[in-house]
CSV table of C-alpha atoms in Angstrom, one decimal:
chain,number,residue,atom,x,y,z
A,1,UNK,CA,76.7,119.5,-101.7
A,2,UNK,CA,76.0,122.9,-103.3
A,3,UNK,CA,77.8,121.9,-106.5
A,4,UNK,CA,75.7,118.8,-106.8
A,5,UNK,CA,72.4,120.8,-106.3
A,6,UNK,CA,73.5,123.4,-108.8
A,7,UNK,CA,74.4,120.7,-111.4
A,8,UNK,CA,71.1,119.0,-110.9
A,9,UNK,CA,69.2,122.3,-111.3
A,10,UNK,CA,71.1,123.1,-114.5
A,11,UNK,CA,70.3,119.7,-115.9
A,12,UNK,CA,66.6,120.3,-115.2
A,13,UNK,CA,66.7,123.7,-117.0
A,14,UNK,CA,68.4,122.2,-120.0
A,15,UNK,CA,65.8,119.4,-120.2
A,16,UNK,CA,62.9,121.8,-119.9
A,17,UNK,CA,60.6,122.0,-123.0
A,18,UNK,CA,62.1,124.5,-125.4
A,19,UNK,CA,58.9,126.4,-126.2
A,20,UNK,CA,58.1,127.1,-122.5
A,21,UNK,CA,61.7,128.2,-122.0
A,22,UNK,CA,61.6,130.6,-124.9
A,23,UNK,CA,58.3,132.1,-123.8
A,24,UNK,CA,59.8,133.2,-120.5
A,25,UNK,CA,63.4,133.7,-121.6
A,26,UNK,CA,63.3,137.5,-121.2
A,27,UNK,CA,62.7,137.0,-117.5
A,28,UNK,CA,65.6,134.4,-117.1
A,29,UNK,CA,69.2,135.1,-116.3
A,30,UNK,CA,70.6,132.2,-118.2
A,31,UNK,CA,70.7,131.2,-121.9
A,32,UNK,CA,69.3,128.0,-123.4
A,33,UNK,CA,70.4,127.0,-126.9
A,34,UNK,CA,67.7,126.7,-129.5
A,35,UNK,CA,67.9,126.2,-133.3
A,36,UNK,CA,67.7,129.9,-134.0
A,37,UNK,CA,69.6,131.1,-130.9
A,38,UNK,CA,73.0,129.5,-130.2
A,39,UNK,CA,76.6,130.8,-130.1
A,40,UNK,CA,77.8,129.1,-133.2
A,41,UNK,CA,75.3,130.7,-135.5
A,42,UNK,CA,77.0,133.4,-137.7
A,43,UNK,CA,75.9,137.0,-137.0
A,44,UNK,CA,77.4,140.3,-137.9
A,45,UNK,CA,76.2,143.9,-138.4
A,46,UNK,CA,74.9,144.7,-141.9
A,47,UNK,CA,77.0,146.9,-144.2
A,48,UNK,CA,74.7,149.9,-143.5
A,49,UNK,CA,74.9,149.4,-139.8
A,50,UNK,CA,78.7,149.0,-139.8
A,51,UNK,CA,79.0,152.7,-140.6
A,52,UNK,CA,76.6,153.4,-137.7
A,53,UNK,CA,78.8,151.2,-135.4
A,54,UNK,CA,81.8,153.5,-136.3
A,55,UNK,CA,79.7,156.6,-135.7
A,56,UNK,CA,78.6,155.3,-132.2
A,57,UNK,CA,82.2,154.3,-131.3
A,58,UNK,CA,83.4,157.8,-132.3
A,59,UNK,CA,81.4,159.3,-129.4
A,60,UNK,CA,83.7,157.5,-126.8
A,61,UNK,CA,87.4,157.6,-126.1
A,62,UNK,CA,89.2,154.6,-127.8
A,63,UNK,CA,90.1,153.2,-124.4
A,64,UNK,CA,86.5,153.4,-123.3
A,65,UNK,CA,84.7,151.8,-126.2
A,66,UNK,CA,83.0,149.3,-123.9
A,67,UNK,CA,80.8,152.3,-122.8
A,68,UNK,CA,79.1,151.9,-126.2
A,69,UNK,CA,77.6,148.6,-125.2
A,70,UNK,CA,74.0,149.8,-124.8
A,71,UNK,CA,73.6,151.7,-128.2
A,72,UNK,CA,75.3,148.9,-130.0
A,73,UNK,CA,73.0,146.3,-128.4
A,74,UNK,CA,70.0,148.5,-129.4
A,75,UNK,CA,71.3,148.7,-133.0
A,76,UNK,CA,71.8,144.9,-133.1
A,77,UNK,CA,68.3,144.4,-131.7
A,78,UNK,CA,66.8,146.7,-134.4
A,79,UNK,CA,68.7,144.8,-137.1
A,80,UNK,CA,67.6,141.4,-135.8
A,81,UNK,CA,63.8,142.2,-135.8
A,82,UNK,CA,63.5,143.3,-132.2
A,83,UNK,CA,65.3,140.6,-130.2
A,84,UNK,CA,68.9,139.7,-129.4
A,85,UNK,CA,70.3,136.2,-130.0
A,86,UNK,CA,73.4,135.2,-128.1
A,87,UNK,CA,75.4,135.4,-131.4
A,88,UNK,CA,74.5,139.1,-131.7
A,89,UNK,CA,75.7,139.8,-128.2
A,90,UNK,CA,78.9,138.0,-129.0
A,91,UNK,CA,79.3,140.2,-132.1
A,92,UNK,CA,78.9,143.3,-129.9
A,93,UNK,CA,81.5,141.9,-127.4
A,94,UNK,CA,83.9,141.5,-130.3
A,95,UNK,CA,83.4,145.1,-131.4
A,96,UNK,CA,84.0,146.6,-128.0
A,97,UNK,CA,86.7,144.1,-127.1
A,98,UNK,CA,85.3,142.7,-123.9
A,99,UNK,CA,84.5,139.2,-122.7
A,100,UNK,CA,81.0,138.2,-123.8
A,101,UNK,CA,79.8,137.8,-120.2
A,102,UNK,CA,80.1,141.7,-119.9
A,103,UNK,CA,77.6,142.1,-122.7
A,104,UNK,CA,75.3,139.4,-121.4
A,105,UNK,CA,75.2,141.2,-118.0
A,106,UNK,CA,73.9,144.4,-119.7
A,107,UNK,CA,71.4,142.6,-122.0
A,108,UNK,CA,69.9,140.6,-119.1
A,109,UNK,CA,69.7,143.6,-116.8
A,110,UNK,CA,67.8,146.1,-119.0
A,111,UNK,CA,64.2,145.2,-119.9
A,112,UNK,CA,64.5,147.2,-123.1
A,113,UNK,CA,66.5,144.3,-124.6
A,114,UNK,CA,64.4,141.3,-125.7
A,115,UNK,CA,66.1,137.9,-125.6
A,116,UNK,CA,63.2,136.0,-127.2
A,117,UNK,CA,61.5,136.7,-130.5
A,118,UNK,CA,59.0,139.5,-130.6
A,119,UNK,CA,56.5,140.5,-133.3
A,120,UNK,CA,57.4,142.9,-136.1
A,121,UNK,CA,55.1,145.3,-134.1
A,122,UNK,CA,56.0,144.9,-130.4
A,123,UNK,CA,53.2,146.6,-128.4
A,124,UNK,CA,54.2,147.7,-124.9
A,125,UNK,CA,51.6,148.7,-122.4
A,126,UNK,CA,52.5,151.2,-119.6
A,127,UNK,CA,51.8,149.5,-116.3
A,128,UNK,CA,52.8,152.3,-113.9
A,129,UNK,CA,50.3,153.6,-111.4
A,130,UNK,CA,48.8,156.6,-113.3
A,131,UNK,CA,48.2,154.4,-116.4
A,132,UNK,CA,46.9,151.5,-114.2
A,133,UNK,CA,44.3,153.9,-112.6
A,134,UNK,CA,43.3,155.1,-116.0
A,135,UNK,CA,42.7,151.6,-117.4
A,136,UNK,CA,46.0,150.1,-118.6
A,137,UNK,CA,45.0,146.6,-117.5
A,138,UNK,CA,41.8,146.8,-119.7
A,139,UNK,CA,44.0,148.0,-122.6
A,140,UNK,CA,46.3,145.0,-122.2
A,141,UNK,CA,43.4,142.6,-121.9
A,142,UNK,CA,41.8,144.0,-125.1
A,143,UNK,CA,45.1,143.5,-127.0
A,144,UNK,CA,45.7,140.0,-125.8
A,145,UNK,CA,42.1,138.9,-126.4
A,146,UNK,CA,42.0,140.5,-129.9
A,147,UNK,CA,45.4,138.9,-130.9
A,148,UNK,CA,44.8,135.6,-129.2
A,149,UNK,CA,48.1,135.5,-127.4
A,150,UNK,CA,49.4,135.8,-123.8
A,151,UNK,CA,51.9,138.4,-122.7
A,152,UNK,CA,55.3,137.6,-124.2
A,153,UNK,CA,53.9,135.4,-127.0
A,154,UNK,CA,54.0,136.2,-130.7
A,155,UNK,CA,51.0,135.8,-133.1
A,156,UNK,CA,51.2,133.0,-135.6
A,157,UNK,CA,51.7,135.4,-138.5
A,158,UNK,CA,54.7,136.9,-136.6
A,159,UNK,CA,53.3,140.4,-136.7
A,160,UNK,CA,52.4,141.2,-133.1
A,161,UNK,CA,53.5,140.6,-129.5
A,162,UNK,CA,52.5,142.3,-126.3
A,163,UNK,CA,54.6,143.3,-123.3
A,164,UNK,CA,54.6,145.7,-120.4
A,165,UNK,CA,56.8,148.7,-119.8
A,166,UNK,CA,57.4,150.7,-116.7
A,167,UNK,CA,56.9,154.4,-116.9
A,168,UNK,CA,56.8,155.9,-120.3
A,169,UNK,CA,57.0,159.4,-118.8
A,170,UNK,CA,53.8,160.9,-120.1
A,171,UNK,CA,51.4,160.4,-117.2
A,172,UNK,CA,49.2,163.4,-118.1
A,173,UNK,CA,48.2,161.4,-121.2
A,174,UNK,CA,47.5,158.1,-119.4
A,175,UNK,CA,46.7,155.4,-120.4
A,176,UNK,CA,49.2,154.8,-123.2
A,177,UNK,CA,51.1,152.2,-125.3
A,178,UNK,CA,54.3,152.2,-127.3
A,179,UNK,CA,54.7,150.5,-130.6
A,180,UNK,CA,58.2,149.4,-131.5
A,181,UNK,CA,58.1,148.9,-135.2
A,182,UNK,CA,60.7,146.4,-136.4
A,183,UNK,CA,59.0,145.6,-139.7
A,184,UNK,CA,61.7,147.3,-141.8
A,185,UNK,CA,64.8,146.5,-139.7
A,186,UNK,CA,67.0,149.2,-138.3
A,187,UNK,CA,66.6,151.4,-141.4
A,188,UNK,CA,62.9,151.9,-140.9
A,189,UNK,CA,62.8,151.3,-137.1
A,190,UNK,CA,60.3,153.6,-135.2
A,191,UNK,CA,59.3,153.8,-131.6
A,192,UNK,CA,56.1,155.7,-131.2
A,193,UNK,CA,53.8,156.6,-128.3
A,194,UNK,CA,50.0,156.3,-128.6
A,195,UNK,CA,48.4,158.2,-125.7
A,196,UNK,CA,44.9,158.6,-124.2
A,197,UNK,CA,44.0,155.2,-125.7
A,198,UNK,CA,40.9,153.0,-125.0
A,199,UNK,CA,40.4,149.3,-125.5
A,200,UNK,CA,38.6,150.0,-128.8
A,201,UNK,CA,41.3,152.4,-130.0
A,202,UNK,CA,44.2,150.0,-129.5
A,203,UNK,CA,42.3,147.3,-131.5
A,204,UNK,CA,41.9,149.9,-134.2
A,205,UNK,CA,45.6,150.7,-134.1
A,206,UNK,CA,46.5,147.0,-134.4
A,207,UNK,CA,44.2,146.5,-137.5
A,208,UNK,CA,45.8,149.6,-139.2
A,209,UNK,CA,49.2,148.2,-138.6
A,210,UNK,CA,48.1,144.8,-139.9
A,211,UNK,CA,47.1,146.5,-143.2
A,212,UNK,CA,50.5,148.2,-143.5
A,213,UNK,CA,49.1,151.6,-142.5
A,214,UNK,CA,50.9,154.1,-140.2
A,215,UNK,CA,48.3,155.2,-137.6
A,216,UNK,CA,49.0,158.7,-136.3
A,217,UNK,CA,50.8,158.5,-133.0
A,218,UNK,CA,50.5,160.9,-130.0
A,219,UNK,CA,47.2,161.6,-128.2
A,220,UNK,CA,44.2,159.6,-129.6
A,221,UNK,CA,41.8,162.0,-127.9
A,222,UNK,CA,40.5,164.4,-130.7
A,223,UNK,CA,39.6,167.0,-128.1
A,224,UNK,CA,43.3,167.4,-126.9
A,225,UNK,CA,46.3,168.9,-128.5
A,226,UNK,CA,49.4,167.0,-127.3
A,227,UNK,CA,49.3,167.1,-123.5
A,228,UNK,CA,47.1,170.1,-123.3
A,229,UNK,CA,43.7,170.0,-121.5
A,230,UNK,CA,40.7,168.6,-123.2
A,231,UNK,CA,38.8,171.3,-125.1
A,232,UNK,CA,41.9,173.6,-125.2
A,233,UNK,CA,43.5,176.0,-122.7
A,234,UNK,CA,41.2,177.9,-120.4
A,235,UNK,CA,44.1,179.9,-118.8
A,236,UNK,CA,47.4,181.4,-119.8
A,237,UNK,CA,45.9,182.6,-123.1
A,238,UNK,CA,48.0,185.7,-123.5
A,239,UNK,CA,51.4,187.1,-122.6
A,240,UNK,CA,52.2,187.2,-118.9
A,241,UNK,CA,51.9,190.6,-117.2
A,242,UNK,CA,55.1,192.4,-116.3
A,243,UNK,CA,55.9,192.9,-112.6
A,244,UNK,CA,54.0,195.8,-111.0
A,245,UNK,CA,55.8,199.1,-110.3
A,246,UNK,CA,56.3,199.9,-106.7
A,247,UNK,CA,53.6,202.2,-105.5
A,248,UNK,CA,53.4,203.9,-102.1
A,249,UNK,CA,52.0,200.7,-100.5
A,250,UNK,CA,54.8,198.5,-102.0
A,251,UNK,CA,57.4,201.1,-101.0
A,252,UNK,CA,56.1,201.0,-97.4
A,253,UNK,CA,56.4,197.2,-97.5
A,254,UNK,CA,60.0,197.5,-98.7
A,255,UNK,CA,60.8,200.0,-96.0
A,256,UNK,CA,59.6,197.4,-93.4
A,257,UNK,CA,61.5,194.8,-95.3
A,258,UNK,CA,64.8,196.7,-94.7
A,259,UNK,CA,64.6,195.4,-91.1
A,260,UNK,CA,64.7,191.9,-92.5
A,261,UNK,CA,67.9,192.8,-94.3
A,262,UNK,CA,69.3,194.1,-91.1
A,263,UNK,CA,68.4,190.8,-89.3
A,264,UNK,CA,69.9,188.9,-92.1
A,265,UNK,CA,73.3,190.5,-91.5
A,266,UNK,CA,73.1,189.3,-87.9
A,267,UNK,CA,73.2,185.7,-89.3
A,268,UNK,CA,76.4,186.4,-91.1
A,269,UNK,CA,78.3,183.5,-89.6
A,270,UNK,CA,75.7,181.1,-91.1
A,271,UNK,CA,76.0,182.8,-94.4
A,272,UNK,CA,79.8,182.6,-94.3
A,273,UNK,CA,79.6,178.9,-93.5
A,274,UNK,CA,77.3,178.3,-96.5
A,275,UNK,CA,79.5,180.3,-98.8
A,276,UNK,CA,82.6,178.3,-97.7
A,277,UNK,CA,81.2,175.3,-99.4
A,278,UNK,CA,81.6,176.9,-102.9
A,279,UNK,CA,84.5,178.4,-104.8
A,280,UNK,CA,84.7,182.2,-104.3
A,281,UNK,CA,84.0,182.7,-108.0
A,282,UNK,CA,80.9,180.5,-107.9
A,283,UNK,CA,79.2,182.0,-104.8
A,284,UNK,CA,76.0,182.3,-106.9
A,285,UNK,CA,75.6,178.5,-106.5
A,286,UNK,CA,74.7,179.1,-102.9
A,287,UNK,CA,71.4,180.8,-103.8
A,288,UNK,CA,69.2,177.9,-102.7
A,289,UNK,CA,70.6,177.3,-99.2
A,290,UNK,CA,70.7,181.1,-98.6
A,291,UNK,CA,67.1,181.5,-99.7
A,292,UNK,CA,66.2,178.6,-97.4
A,293,UNK,CA,68.0,180.2,-94.5
A,294,UNK,CA,66.3,183.6,-95.2
A,295,UNK,CA,62.9,181.8,-95.3
A,296,UNK,CA,63.5,180.1,-92.0
A,297,UNK,CA,64.5,183.4,-90.4
A,298,UNK,CA,61.5,185.2,-91.8
A,299,UNK,CA,58.9,182.9,-90.4
A,300,UNK,CA,58.5,180.6,-93.4
A,301,UNK,CA,58.2,183.0,-96.3
A,302,UNK,CA,60.4,185.2,-98.5
A,303,UNK,CA,59.7,188.9,-98.9
A,304,UNK,CA,61.2,190.6,-101.9
A,305,UNK,CA,63.7,192.4,-99.6
A,306,UNK,CA,65.1,189.1,-98.3
A,307,UNK,CA,65.6,188.0,-101.9
A,308,UNK,CA,67.4,191.3,-102.6
A,309,UNK,CA,69.6,190.7,-99.5
A,310,UNK,CA,70.5,187.2,-100.9
A,311,UNK,CA,71.3,188.8,-104.3
A,312,UNK,CA,73.7,191.3,-102.6
A,313,UNK,CA,75.5,188.5,-100.7
A,314,UNK,CA,76.1,186.4,-103.8
A,315,UNK,CA,76.7,189.5,-106.0
A,316,UNK,CA,74.1,188.9,-108.7
A,317,UNK,CA,71.3,190.9,-110.1
A,318,UNK,CA,68.1,190.5,-108.0
A,319,UNK,CA,66.3,189.0,-111.0
A,320,UNK,CA,68.6,185.9,-110.8
A,321,UNK,CA,67.4,185.3,-107.3
A,322,UNK,CA,63.7,185.9,-108.1
A,323,UNK,CA,64.0,183.3,-110.9
A,324,UNK,CA,65.0,180.7,-108.4
A,325,UNK,CA,62.5,181.7,-105.7
A,326,UNK,CA,59.6,181.6,-108.2
A,327,UNK,CA,60.7,178.3,-109.7
A,328,UNK,CA,60.9,176.1,-106.7
A,329,UNK,CA,57.7,175.4,-104.7
A,330,UNK,CA,59.7,175.0,-101.5
A,331,UNK,CA,60.0,178.8,-101.4
A,332,UNK,CA,56.9,180.6,-100.1
A,333,UNK,CA,56.4,184.1,-101.4
A,334,UNK,CA,53.3,184.8,-99.2
A,335,UNK,CA,52.9,184.4,-95.4
A,336,UNK,CA,52.4,181.0,-94.0
A,337,UNK,CA,51.6,179.8,-90.5
A,338,UNK,CA,54.2,179.2,-87.8
A,339,UNK,CA,53.3,175.6,-88.5
A,340,UNK,CA,53.0,175.0,-92.2
A,341,UNK,CA,51.3,171.7,-92.9
A,342,UNK,CA,52.1,170.1,-96.3
A,343,UNK,CA,49.9,167.2,-97.5
A,344,UNK,CA,51.5,164.8,-100.0
A,345,UNK,CA,49.4,164.8,-103.1
A,346,UNK,CA,51.2,162.2,-105.2
A,347,UNK,CA,49.4,159.1,-106.5
A,348,UNK,CA,50.2,156.6,-103.7
A,349,UNK,CA,49.2,159.0,-101.0
A,350,UNK,CA,46.1,160.1,-103.0
A,351,UNK,CA,45.0,156.4,-103.3
A,352,UNK,CA,45.5,156.0,-99.5
A,353,UNK,CA,43.4,159.0,-98.6
A,354,UNK,CA,45.4,162.2,-98.8
A,355,UNK,CA,42.5,164.2,-100.0
A,356,UNK,CA,40.5,163.2,-96.9
A,357,UNK,CA,43.5,164.2,-94.8
A,358,UNK,CA,43.6,167.6,-96.4
A,359,UNK,CA,39.9,168.1,-96.1
A,360,UNK,CA,40.1,167.2,-92.4
A,361,UNK,CA,42.8,169.8,-91.8
A,362,UNK,CA,41.0,172.5,-93.7
A,363,UNK,CA,37.7,171.9,-92.0
A,364,UNK,CA,39.2,171.7,-88.6
A,365,UNK,CA,41.3,174.9,-89.0
A,366,UNK,CA,38.5,176.8,-90.9
A,367,UNK,CA,40.8,177.9,-93.8
A,368,UNK,CA,41.3,177.2,-97.4
A,369,UNK,CA,44.5,175.9,-98.9
A,370,UNK,CA,47.1,178.7,-98.8
A,371,UNK,CA,45.3,180.7,-96.1
A,372,UNK,CA,46.6,181.3,-92.6
A,373,UNK,CA,44.5,180.9,-89.5
A,374,UNK,CA,43.6,184.1,-87.7
A,375,UNK,CA,46.0,183.3,-84.8
A,376,UNK,CA,48.8,183.0,-87.4
A,377,UNK,CA,49.6,179.5,-86.2
A,378,UNK,CA,48.6,177.2,-89.1
A,379,UNK,CA,48.5,177.1,-92.9
A,380,UNK,CA,47.9,174.1,-95.2
A,381,UNK,CA,49.6,173.5,-98.6
A,382,UNK,CA,50.3,170.6,-100.9
A,383,UNK,CA,53.6,169.0,-101.7
A,384,UNK,CA,54.5,166.5,-104.5
A,385,UNK,CA,56.3,163.4,-103.5
A,386,UNK,CA,57.8,163.2,-100.1
A,387,UNK,CA,59.6,160.0,-101.0
A,388,UNK,CA,58.1,157.6,-98.5
A,389,UNK,CA,55.3,156.0,-100.4
A,390,UNK,CA,55.4,152.8,-98.3
A,391,UNK,CA,54.1,154.9,-95.4
A,392,UNK,CA,51.3,156.7,-97.3
A,393,UNK,CA,49.4,158.8,-96.6
A,394,UNK,CA,51.6,161.4,-95.0
A,395,UNK,CA,52.1,165.1,-94.1
A,396,UNK,CA,55.1,167.3,-93.4
A,397,UNK,CA,55.1,169.9,-90.7
A,398,UNK,CA,57.5,172.8,-91.3
A,399,UNK,CA,57.9,174.4,-87.9
A,400,UNK,CA,58.9,178.1,-88.1
A,401,UNK,CA,57.7,179.0,-84.6
A,402,UNK,CA,61.3,179.6,-83.4
A,403,UNK,CA,62.9,181.0,-86.5
A,404,UNK,CA,66.0,179.4,-88.1
A,405,UNK,CA,67.5,178.5,-84.7
A,406,UNK,CA,64.6,176.1,-83.8
A,407,UNK,CA,63.4,175.3,-87.4
A,408,UNK,CA,62.3,171.7,-87.9
A,409,UNK,CA,60.9,169.8,-90.9
A,410,UNK,CA,59.3,166.5,-89.9
A,411,UNK,CA,57.4,163.8,-91.6
A,412,UNK,CA,54.2,162.3,-90.0
A,413,UNK,CA,53.4,159.0,-91.8
A,414,UNK,CA,50.5,156.6,-91.9
A,415,UNK,CA,48.2,159.4,-90.8
A,416,UNK,CA,44.4,159.4,-90.7
A,417,UNK,CA,42.0,162.4,-90.6
A,418,UNK,CA,41.6,161.9,-86.8
A,419,UNK,CA,45.4,161.7,-86.3
A,420,UNK,CA,46.2,164.9,-88.2
A,421,UNK,CA,43.6,166.8,-86.1
A,422,UNK,CA,45.3,165.4,-83.0
A,423,UNK,CA,48.7,166.5,-84.3
A,424,UNK,CA,47.4,170.1,-84.9
A,425,UNK,CA,46.0,170.3,-81.4
A,426,UNK,CA,49.3,169.2,-79.8
A,427,UNK,CA,51.2,171.8,-81.8
A,428,UNK,CA,48.6,174.4,-80.7
A,429,UNK,CA,49.4,173.6,-77.1
A,430,UNK,CA,53.2,173.9,-77.7
A,431,UNK,CA,53.8,170.2,-77.6
A,432,UNK,CA,56.0,168.3,-79.9
A,433,UNK,CA,54.1,165.2,-81.2
A,434,UNK,CA,56.3,162.3,-82.2
A,435,UNK,CA,57.0,162.3,-85.9
A,436,UNK,CA,57.5,159.2,-88.1
A,437,UNK,CA,54.9,156.5,-88.6
A,438,UNK,CA,51.6,157.1,-86.6
A,439,UNK,CA,50.7,153.4,-86.9
A,440,UNK,CA,51.6,151.8,-83.6
A,441,UNK,CA,51.7,148.4,-85.3
A,442,UNK,CA,54.6,149.5,-87.6
A,443,UNK,CA,58.3,150.2,-86.9
A,444,UNK,CA,59.5,152.9,-89.3
A,445,UNK,CA,58.7,151.6,-92.8
A,446,UNK,CA,58.5,147.9,-91.8
A,447,UNK,CA,55.4,145.8,-92.4
A,448,UNK,CA,52.5,146.1,-89.9
A,449,UNK,CA,52.9,143.5,-87.2
A,450,UNK,CA,56.7,143.2,-87.8
A,451,UNK,CA,58.8,141.3,-90.4
A,452,UNK,CA,57.6,137.9,-91.5
A,453,UNK,CA,60.5,137.3,-93.9
A,454,UNK,CA,64.2,138.1,-94.1
A,455,UNK,CA,64.6,137.3,-90.4
A,456,UNK,CA,68.1,135.9,-90.6
A,457,UNK,CA,71.3,136.4,-92.6
A,458,UNK,CA,70.8,136.1,-96.3
A,459,UNK,CA,71.9,132.8,-97.8
A,460,UNK,CA,75.1,132.8,-100.0
A,461,UNK,CA,74.5,132.6,-103.8
A,462,UNK,CA,74.3,129.1,-105.2
A,463,UNK,CA,77.2,127.8,-107.2
A,464,UNK,CA,76.8,128.8,-110.9
A,465,UNK,CA,78.7,127.4,-113.8
A,466,UNK,CA,79.6,130.4,-116.0
A,467,UNK,CA,80.0,128.1,-119.0
A,468,UNK,CA,76.3,127.8,-118.9
A,469,UNK,CA,76.0,131.4,-120.0
């Protein structure tokens, strides 16, 4: 039965109109022959690229040449004007001595490989959240309207096509586009970012490319330099100040801190356990878990004397420990409350109201971010991504009220301004409010009201004729 259904579906695919198929072929996991894309068409690397093939293969052991599949496919795509016909994939398979299906698997998995024709200038619009918030959809609409095409189509003159790309990794310059320039083959191939764009600016870029010009890439905002702030830096304008010398006040602090060192020795069995995870000649690798243990023990923050104690344990200069403690935001170098409340400030939580959550906490506690309440119980900070965006917004409560023995670090998800105030008051009374989602209609990260799909066992995959590949 399954075989008949699969054969029927395959026949429908083969009989589908060729133009429609090609328009969407980059989203399909099968191949359809067309006059310019079929296995029996000859294809080989150019003489110039054959030397590049040898260079690429030289980076891999001879018995692992199949690991070169991605750079070879990229080179083939550059040579073929920005897309990969099946004959080019077969040529790559021959070079790395694998079955063609192994190359097809890679080419159909990665969105960087185009399996339908693209324009000589392939324009990719970043569609990730920061760019979307800053107007990437308007950027894409401006391009499509100006060029008179839909996403994935090529202009009649063959010059332009428009696609979408997920994160280009330059969110501070959102919104942005990338221009993959295949107009001169692999020899002249370029891949440039155009940042801080507007609908008018992308149209201007297109027209310059149409004239054969090379518009300057990078930020398109004349008031910015690269990813610097608009108008230039207002802070960090000179060399950083050296650390202060210890005066009488600091020496008194260090004297008090020696008690911390003494307490740290009392936890020697935990220190020994941590060190046991590392080779004896690499004990410095234990610096982060040891700093974390010291911070738990010292009520949620690290005095300089605790850092010195860690340096002594792992036998390194204290500056090596200071470097780590000042780099990672998980380490607090000033006092925090016994309950340190961290609000997630990443984009999904921000969209869902994290700023209102933080304001509710600060107003209720009567402090500013980084300050501690007069009773020493609470402080509020910010944390970048807690990794549970589906339950946004959320906070974390680091509970140092019982030292490292009773230390807990719990997520409270799907919170509201009212809910976080309620959590604070329960902690103030010494209660332990239930962590996890605070939405009674959800179970963990499941949908509100319960699952509506995937209620049974998944169906087995349909029969597929590999010859169709």
